[in-house]
Coordinates of C-alpha atoms and ligand atoms in Angstrom, one line a residue:
M1 CA -12.1 30.4 22.1
K2 CA -11.1 29.7 19.0
R3 CA -13.7 30.9 16.4
V4 CA -12.9 28.5 13.4
V5 CA -14.7 28.5 9.5
L6 CA -14.2 25.3 8.4
L7 CA -13.7 24.7 4.6
G8 CA -14.9 21.1 3.7
S9 CA -16.8 20.0 6.5
T10 CA -18.6 17.1 5.1
G11 CA -15.3 15.0 3.6
S12 CA -12.9 13.1 5.8
I13 CA -11.7 15.6 7.3
G14 CA -14.1 17.9 8.3
T15 CA -16.2 15.5 9.9
S16 CA -13.1 15.0 12.2
T17 CA -13.3 18.5 13.0
A18 CA -16.5 18.8 13.7
K19 CA -15.6 16.0 16.5
V20 CA -12.8 17.4 18.3
A21 CA -15.3 20.6 18.6
L22 CA -17.8 18.6 20.0
D23 CA -15.3 17.4 22.2
L24 CA -13.7 20.8 23.4
P25 CA -17.0 23.6 23.4
D26 CA -15.3 25.8 25.7
R27 CA -12.5 26.0 23.2
I28 CA -13.5 25.7 20.1
R29 CA -16.5 26.9 18.2
L30 CA -17.3 26.3 14.3
V31 CA -18.4 29.9 13.5
G32 CA -18.4 29.2 9.4
L33 CA -19.5 25.9 7.6
A34 CA -18.9 25.2 4.5
A35 CA -19.3 22.0 2.2
G36 CA -19.3 20.9 -1.6
N37 CA -22.2 19.4 -2.8
N38 CA -24.1 16.8 0.6
A39 CA -26.1 19.5 1.8
K40 CA -27.9 16.6 4.2
L41 CA -24.8 16.1 6.0
L42 CA -24.6 20.6 5.5
A43 CA -28.0 20.6 7.4
D44 CA -26.7 19.1 10.9
Q45 CA -23.5 19.9 10.9
A46 CA -25.5 23.5 11.2
R47 CA -28.6 22.3 13.7
Q48 CA -25.4 20.8 16.5
H49 CA -23.7 23.7 15.7
C50 CA -24.6 27.0 15.5
P51 CA -23.1 28.5 12.3
E52 CA -23.2 32.2 12.1
A53 CA -22.4 30.9 8.4
V54 CA -22.8 28.0 5.9
S55 CA -22.0 28.1 1.7
I56 CA -22.4 25.2 -0.2
T57 CA -21.9 24.7 -3.6
D58 CA -24.8 24.1 -5.7
P59 CA -27.5 27.8 -5.6
A60 CA -30.6 25.0 -6.0
Q61 CA -29.2 23.4 -2.6
A62 CA -28.3 26.6 -0.8
T63 CA -32.4 28.0 -1.5
K64 CA -33.0 25.5 0.2
L65 CA -31.0 25.3 3.3
R66 CA -32.3 29.4 3.8
E67 CA -35.5 27.6 3.4
A68 CA -34.6 25.6 6.5
F69 CA -32.4 28.0 8.4
G70 CA -34.2 31.4 8.0
D71 CA -32.6 34.0 9.3
S72 CA -30.8 32.1 11.8
M73 CA -28.1 31.9 9.6
E74 CA -26.1 33.4 6.1
V75 CA -26.6 31.0 3.2
H76 CA -24.0 31.7 0.5
Q77 CA -23.1 29.9 -2.9
G78 CA -20.7 28.7 -5.3
S79 CA -16.4 30.0 -5.1
E80 CA -18.3 33.3 -3.5
G81 CA -19.8 31.6 -0.9
L82 CA -15.9 30.5 0.3
I83 CA -13.9 33.6 -0.3
K84 CA -17.4 35.0 2.4
L85 CA -16.6 32.6 4.7
A86 CA -12.5 32.2 3.9
T87 CA -13.2 36.3 5.2
L88 CA -16.0 36.4 7.9
P89 CA -15.5 39.1 10.3
S90 CA -15.5 36.9 13.1
A91 CA -12.8 33.8 13.2
D92 CA -10.2 33.7 14.4
I93 CA -8.4 30.5 11.6
V94 CA -10.6 29.2 8.7
L95 CA -9.6 25.2 8.2
I96 CA -9.4 24.7 4.1
A97 CA -9.4 21.1 3.9
I98 CA -11.9 21.6 0.3
V99 CA -10.1 18.6 -2.3
G100 CA -8.8 19.8 -5.5
T101 CA -8.1 23.1 -6.3
A102 CA -10.6 25.1 -5.0
G103 CA -9.5 26.0 -1.7
L104 CA -6.4 27.7 -3.4
Q105 CA -8.4 31.4 -3.6
P106 CA -9.7 30.6 -0.3
A107 CA -7.2 30.2 1.2
L108 CA -5.0 33.0 -0.1
A109 CA -8.4 35.4 0.6
A110 CA -9.0 34.6 4.6
I111 CA -4.4 35.5 4.9
R112 CA -4.9 38.9 3.6
A113 CA -7.8 38.8 5.7
G114 CA -5.7 38.5 9.0
K115 CA -7.8 35.1 9.5
D116 CA -4.4 31.9 10.9
I117 CA -5.3 29.4 8.3
A118 CA -4.5 25.9 8.7
V119 CA -3.9 24.0 6.2
A120 CA -4.7 20.5 5.1
S121 CA -5.3 20.4 1.5
K122 CA -2.3 19.7 0.0
E123 CA -2.4 22.0 -3.2
I124 CA -2.7 24.9 -1.4
L125 CA 1.5 24.4 -0.2
V126 CA 2.4 22.4 -3.1
M127 CA 1.4 24.3 -6.0
A128 CA 1.8 27.5 -3.9
G129 CA 3.6 27.4 -1.6
E130 CA 5.5 30.2 -1.7
I131 CA 2.8 33.1 -2.8
V132 CA 1.3 31.0 0.8
M133 CA 4.1 31.7 2.7
S134 CA 4.9 34.8 1.4
E135 CA 1.6 36.3 2.2
A136 CA 1.7 34.7 5.3
R137 CA 4.7 36.8 6.7
K138 CA 3.1 39.6 5.2
H139 CA 0.4 40.2 7.0
G140 CA 1.6 38.6 10.4
V141 CA -0.3 35.4 10.6
R142 CA 0.2 31.9 11.1
V143 CA -0.3 28.9 8.3
L144 CA -0.7 25.8 10.9
A145 CA -0.2 21.7 9.7
V146 CA -3.1 19.6 9.9
D147 CA -1.7 17.1 8.2
S148 CA 0.1 13.7 11.0
E149 CA 3.7 14.3 9.2
H150 CA 3.5 17.9 9.7
S151 CA 1.6 18.2 12.6
A152 CA 4.5 17.1 13.9
I153 CA 7.3 18.0 12.5
F154 CA 5.9 21.3 14.1
Q155 CA 5.5 19.7 17.7
C156 CA 9.4 18.5 17.5
L157 CA 10.8 21.7 15.9
D158 CA 9.2 23.4 18.4
G159 CA 10.2 26.8 16.9
K160 CA 13.5 26.2 16.1
P161 CA 14.8 27.7 12.7
S162 CA 15.5 26.0 9.5
S163 CA 19.7 26.4 10.6
S164 CA 19.4 24.6 13.2
V165 CA 17.9 21.4 11.4
R166 CA 19.7 18.4 10.0
N167 CA 17.1 16.7 8.1
L168 CA 13.2 16.7 8.1
W169 CA 11.8 13.4 8.3
L170 CA 8.5 12.3 6.7
T171 CA 7.4 8.5 7.8
A172 CA 5.2 6.9 5.1
S173 CA 3.5 3.6 6.0
G174 CA 4.1 1.8 2.5
G175 CA 1.0 1.6 1.8
P176 CA -1.1 -2.1 0.8
F177 CA 2.3 -2.8 -1.4
R178 CA 5.5 -2.2 0.7
S179 CA 6.0 -5.5 0.2
K180 CA 9.0 -5.9 -2.1
T181 CA 8.2 -9.9 -1.8
D182 CA 4.3 -10.0 -1.9
W183 CA 4.3 -7.4 -4.4
P184 CA 7.2 -6.8 -6.7
K185 CA 7.1 -4.6 -10.4
E186 CA 6.3 -6.9 -12.5
S187 CA 2.3 -7.4 -10.0
F188 CA 1.8 -3.5 -10.2
R189 CA 0.8 -3.9 -13.6
D190 CA -2.2 -5.8 -12.1
I191 CA -3.0 -4.1 -9.1
T192 CA -7.0 -3.5 -8.6
V193 CA -8.5 -0.6 -7.6
E194 CA -10.3 -2.2 -4.6
R195 CA -6.8 -3.8 -3.8
A196 CA -5.4 -0.3 -3.8
L197 CA -8.7 1.5 -1.5
K198 CA -7.1 -1.5 1.1
H199 CA -4.6 1.2 3.3
P200 CA -2.6 -1.1 5.5
S201 CA -3.4 2.4 8.9
W202 CA -5.5 5.2 7.9
V203 CA -9.0 5.2 7.3
M204 CA -8.6 8.3 4.6
G205 CA -10.5 9.7 1.3
R206 CA -10.4 8.2 -2.1
K207 CA -8.0 10.3 -3.9
I208 CA -5.4 10.3 -0.9
T209 CA -5.8 6.0 -0.7
L210 CA -4.9 6.0 -4.2
D211 CA -1.9 8.7 -3.4
S212 CA -0.5 6.3 -0.6
A213 CA -0.7 3.3 -2.3
T214 CA 1.2 4.9 -5.4
L215 CA 4.1 7.4 -2.7
F216 CA 2.9 10.3 -4.5
N217 CA 0.6 11.2 -1.2
K218 CA 4.3 11.1 0.3
G219 CA 5.8 13.1 -2.7
L220 CA 3.6 15.5 -2.2
E221 CA 3.8 16.0 1.5
M222 CA 7.5 16.7 0.8
I223 CA 6.8 19.7 -1.3
E224 CA 4.6 20.6 1.6
A225 CA 7.2 20.5 4.7
R226 CA 9.6 21.9 2.0
W227 CA 7.7 25.3 2.3
L228 CA 5.8 25.3 5.7
F229 CA 9.4 24.5 7.1
D230 CA 10.7 27.1 5.1
I231 CA 14.0 24.8 4.2
E232 CA 15.4 22.7 0.5
M233 CA 14.8 20.0 -0.5
G234 CA 17.7 18.3 -0.4
R235 CA 17.0 18.1 3.6
V236 CA 13.4 16.4 3.9
Q237 CA 13.5 12.9 3.7
V238 CA 11.4 9.8 3.5
L239 CA 11.3 6.9 6.2
V240 CA 9.0 3.8 5.7
H241 CA 7.3 3.2 9.2
P242 CA 4.7 -0.1 8.6
Q243 CA 2.9 1.0 12.2
S244 CA 2.1 4.4 11.6
I245 CA 3.0 5.6 14.7
V246 CA 5.9 7.9 15.1
H247 CA 3.9 10.5 12.8
S248 CA 7.2 12.1 11.5
M249 CA 11.3 12.9 13.2
V250 CA 12.8 16.2 12.9
E251 CA 16.9 15.1 12.9
F252 CA 18.5 18.5 14.2
I253 CA 22.4 19.4 13.4
D254 CA 24.0 18.3 16.6
G255 CA 22.7 14.3 15.8
S256 CA 19.3 14.6 18.1
I257 CA 15.8 12.9 16.6
I258 CA 12.8 14.2 18.3
A259 CA 10.0 12.1 17.2
Q260 CA 6.4 12.4 17.7
L261 CA 4.1 9.1 18.4
S262 CA 0.7 8.4 18.7
T263 CA -2.0 6.1 17.6
P264 CA -3.3 7.4 14.1
D265 CA -6.5 8.9 14.3
M266 CA -6.6 13.0 12.7
C267 CA -8.2 14.3 15.4
L268 CA -5.2 14.9 17.2
P269 CA -3.7 16.8 14.7
I270 CA -6.1 18.7 13.7
Q271 CA -7.0 19.9 17.8
Y272 CA -3.2 20.7 18.2
A273 CA -3.7 23.0 14.8
L274 CA -6.7 24.8 16.8
T275 CA -5.8 24.5 20.0
Y276 CA -2.1 25.6 19.8
P277 CA 0.2 26.5 21.7
D278 CA -1.9 24.9 24.5
R279 CA -2.5 21.7 24.9
V280 CA -5.9 21.0 25.9
L281 CA -7.0 18.1 27.6
N282 CA -8.6 14.9 25.5
E283 CA -8.8 11.1 26.2
R284 CA -9.7 10.8 22.5
V285 CA -6.2 9.5 22.0
Q286 CA -4.3 6.3 24.4
T287 CA -1.4 5.3 23.1
N288 CA 0.1 1.7 24.6
L289 CA 3.8 1.6 23.3
A290 CA 3.9 -1.8 25.5
K291 CA 1.1 -3.2 23.9
L292 CA 2.6 -2.3 19.9
G293 CA 6.0 -3.8 21.6
Q294 CA 7.9 -2.6 17.1
L295 CA 8.5 0.3 16.1
T296 CA 10.2 -0.5 12.8
F297 CA 11.8 1.5 9.8
E298 CA 13.1 0.9 6.3
E299 CA 14.3 2.9 3.3
P300 CA 11.8 3.5 1.2
D301 CA 11.6 1.5 -2.5
L302 CA 12.3 4.2 -5.5
G303 CA 12.6 1.7 -7.9
R304 CA 8.9 0.1 -6.9
F305 CA 7.4 3.5 -6.1
P306 CA 8.9 6.4 -8.3
A307 CA 6.6 9.2 -7.2
L308 CA 9.2 9.6 -4.9
K309 CA 11.8 11.0 -7.0
L310 CA 9.4 12.6 -9.2
A311 CA 8.5 15.0 -6.7
R312 CA 12.1 15.2 -5.3
H313 CA 12.3 17.0 -8.8
A314 CA 9.0 18.9 -9.2
G315 CA 10.2 20.4 -6.0
E316 CA 13.6 21.4 -6.3
V317 CA 13.3 22.4 -9.6
G318 CA 10.0 24.5 -8.6
G319 CA 8.2 27.3 -10.1
T320 CA 4.5 25.4 -11.9
L321 CA 6.6 22.0 -11.5
P322 CA 4.7 21.0 -8.4
A323 CA 1.1 22.5 -9.6
V324 CA 2.2 20.6 -12.7
L325 CA 2.8 17.3 -10.7
N326 CA 0.1 17.5 -8.5
A327 CA -2.7 17.6 -11.9
A328 CA -1.1 15.5 -13.5
N329 CA -1.2 13.2 -10.8
E330 CA -5.0 13.5 -10.4
V331 CA -6.0 13.2 -13.9
A332 CA -3.6 9.7 -13.4
V333 CA -5.0 8.8 -10.7
E334 CA -8.5 9.4 -12.4
A335 CA -7.9 7.5 -15.0
F336 CA -6.8 4.4 -12.8
W337 CA -10.1 5.2 -11.2
D338 CA -11.5 4.1 -13.8
N339 CA -9.6 2.0 -15.7
R340 CA -8.3 3.4 -18.2
I341 CA -4.6 2.9 -17.5
S342 CA -2.8 0.6 -14.7
F343 CA -1.5 0.9 -11.2
D344 CA 2.4 1.1 -12.7
Q345 CA 0.9 4.2 -15.5
I346 CA 0.0 6.2 -12.9
P347 CA 4.0 7.2 -11.8
E348 CA 4.8 7.2 -16.1
V349 CA 2.1 9.8 -16.5
V350 CA 3.1 12.1 -14.7
G351 CA 6.6 11.6 -15.2
R352 CA 5.6 12.8 -19.5
T353 CA 3.7 15.3 -17.6
L354 CA 6.4 16.4 -16.4
D355 CA 9.2 16.1 -18.4
R356 CA 7.1 17.9 -21.4
H357 CA 6.7 21.0 -19.4
R358 CA 7.9 24.3 -19.5
V359 CA 9.0 26.1 -16.2
V360 CA 7.7 29.8 -14.8
E361 CA 9.8 30.0 -12.1
H362 CA 8.6 32.9 -8.8
P363 CA 5.1 32.3 -11.3
D364 CA 2.1 34.0 -9.7
L365 CA -1.7 32.2 -8.7
D366 CA -2.7 33.2 -12.6
Q367 CA 0.4 31.7 -14.3
I368 CA 0.0 28.8 -11.0
L369 CA -3.6 28.1 -12.2
A370 CA -2.4 28.7 -16.0
A371 CA 0.4 25.5 -15.6
D372 CA -2.5 23.1 -13.6
G373 CA -4.8 23.8 -16.4
W374 CA -1.8 22.6 -19.0
A375 CA -1.7 19.6 -16.8
R376 CA -4.8 18.7 -17.2
T377 CA -5.4 18.3 -20.6
N378 CA -1.8 17.3 -21.5
A379 CA -1.1 14.8 -19.1
V380 CA -0.6 11.3 -21.4
V381 CA -2.8 9.4 -21.0
G382 CA -4.1 5.3 -22.5
Ligands
MG401 MG1 -0.6 12.5 5.7

């Protein structure tokens, strides 16, 4: 039985995790749930899963939950509440699926309390990969991937060290603007928010869907892979695979390529992270390759999708630069969402911000958060 704390229980990954827990009641028990502001769904989840503790951002909503649940569970609030849950004594593993930088402190707190962590929030490894991985080594805990790509690579590697790897191949659907003929570079200026939100293969939150359209999502994943699998950026590659069936691959030094395949369903990588190292029966995911017929692959178009180049650069330089990449992208996506900039200006904003940043090497957490703040005020928008 894995006793799981789920931070970000009402989001897209959070609700899928709750489904997996209901699928496998003998294997997974949700002992803690934390949500941002969806108190209604958090209360529903608490009734269904009976956790020991919950946490919600707003103190007024926490008070209401205390009134509704009485002594049957602890109710925490705010950022201290996230730390309380991340260090809950009975938890074996903390799954972090909070959007933004709010997951960073709880991730480190969980590691220092000796808990394994499962990472769904990109910011944790992109911003603080060096610190998170070295703390995890120091405390002898695992950092497991929940993202489909990193879960695939983890499954393909099967414990082999990075010295046996020629390349990691992260697959990308290519997003809604993959086709060069339908969407030439000149047309990127006119792409609307509504159009960019139509992702061809995954249903996800709004930020990650827009990041999939620019390929910044894949860029952030390259940096995550670099830290998770202890490998330099030069051996982290991206391959466009529109069907999203091959979730990623490992090319070993002897020339063998091992891939992990399935129909796209986040429940599978979530389940694997929570039942690892076991394979556990679940009929949810069914993949009919004959029916799918064809799997195709193509090189990413770096001219139309400069996000990949920017991310590679930020990952190679390291230090505080990946944090700046992440923050500048958030600012740019927000500005696009509000119609203040056009779609093709998103990577321009990020590129200009990277150019202006003075990198701090081997930063501590305060320096990382300072770089994040600097990028948020200095990302040139408009
Ligand atoms: Mg992904």
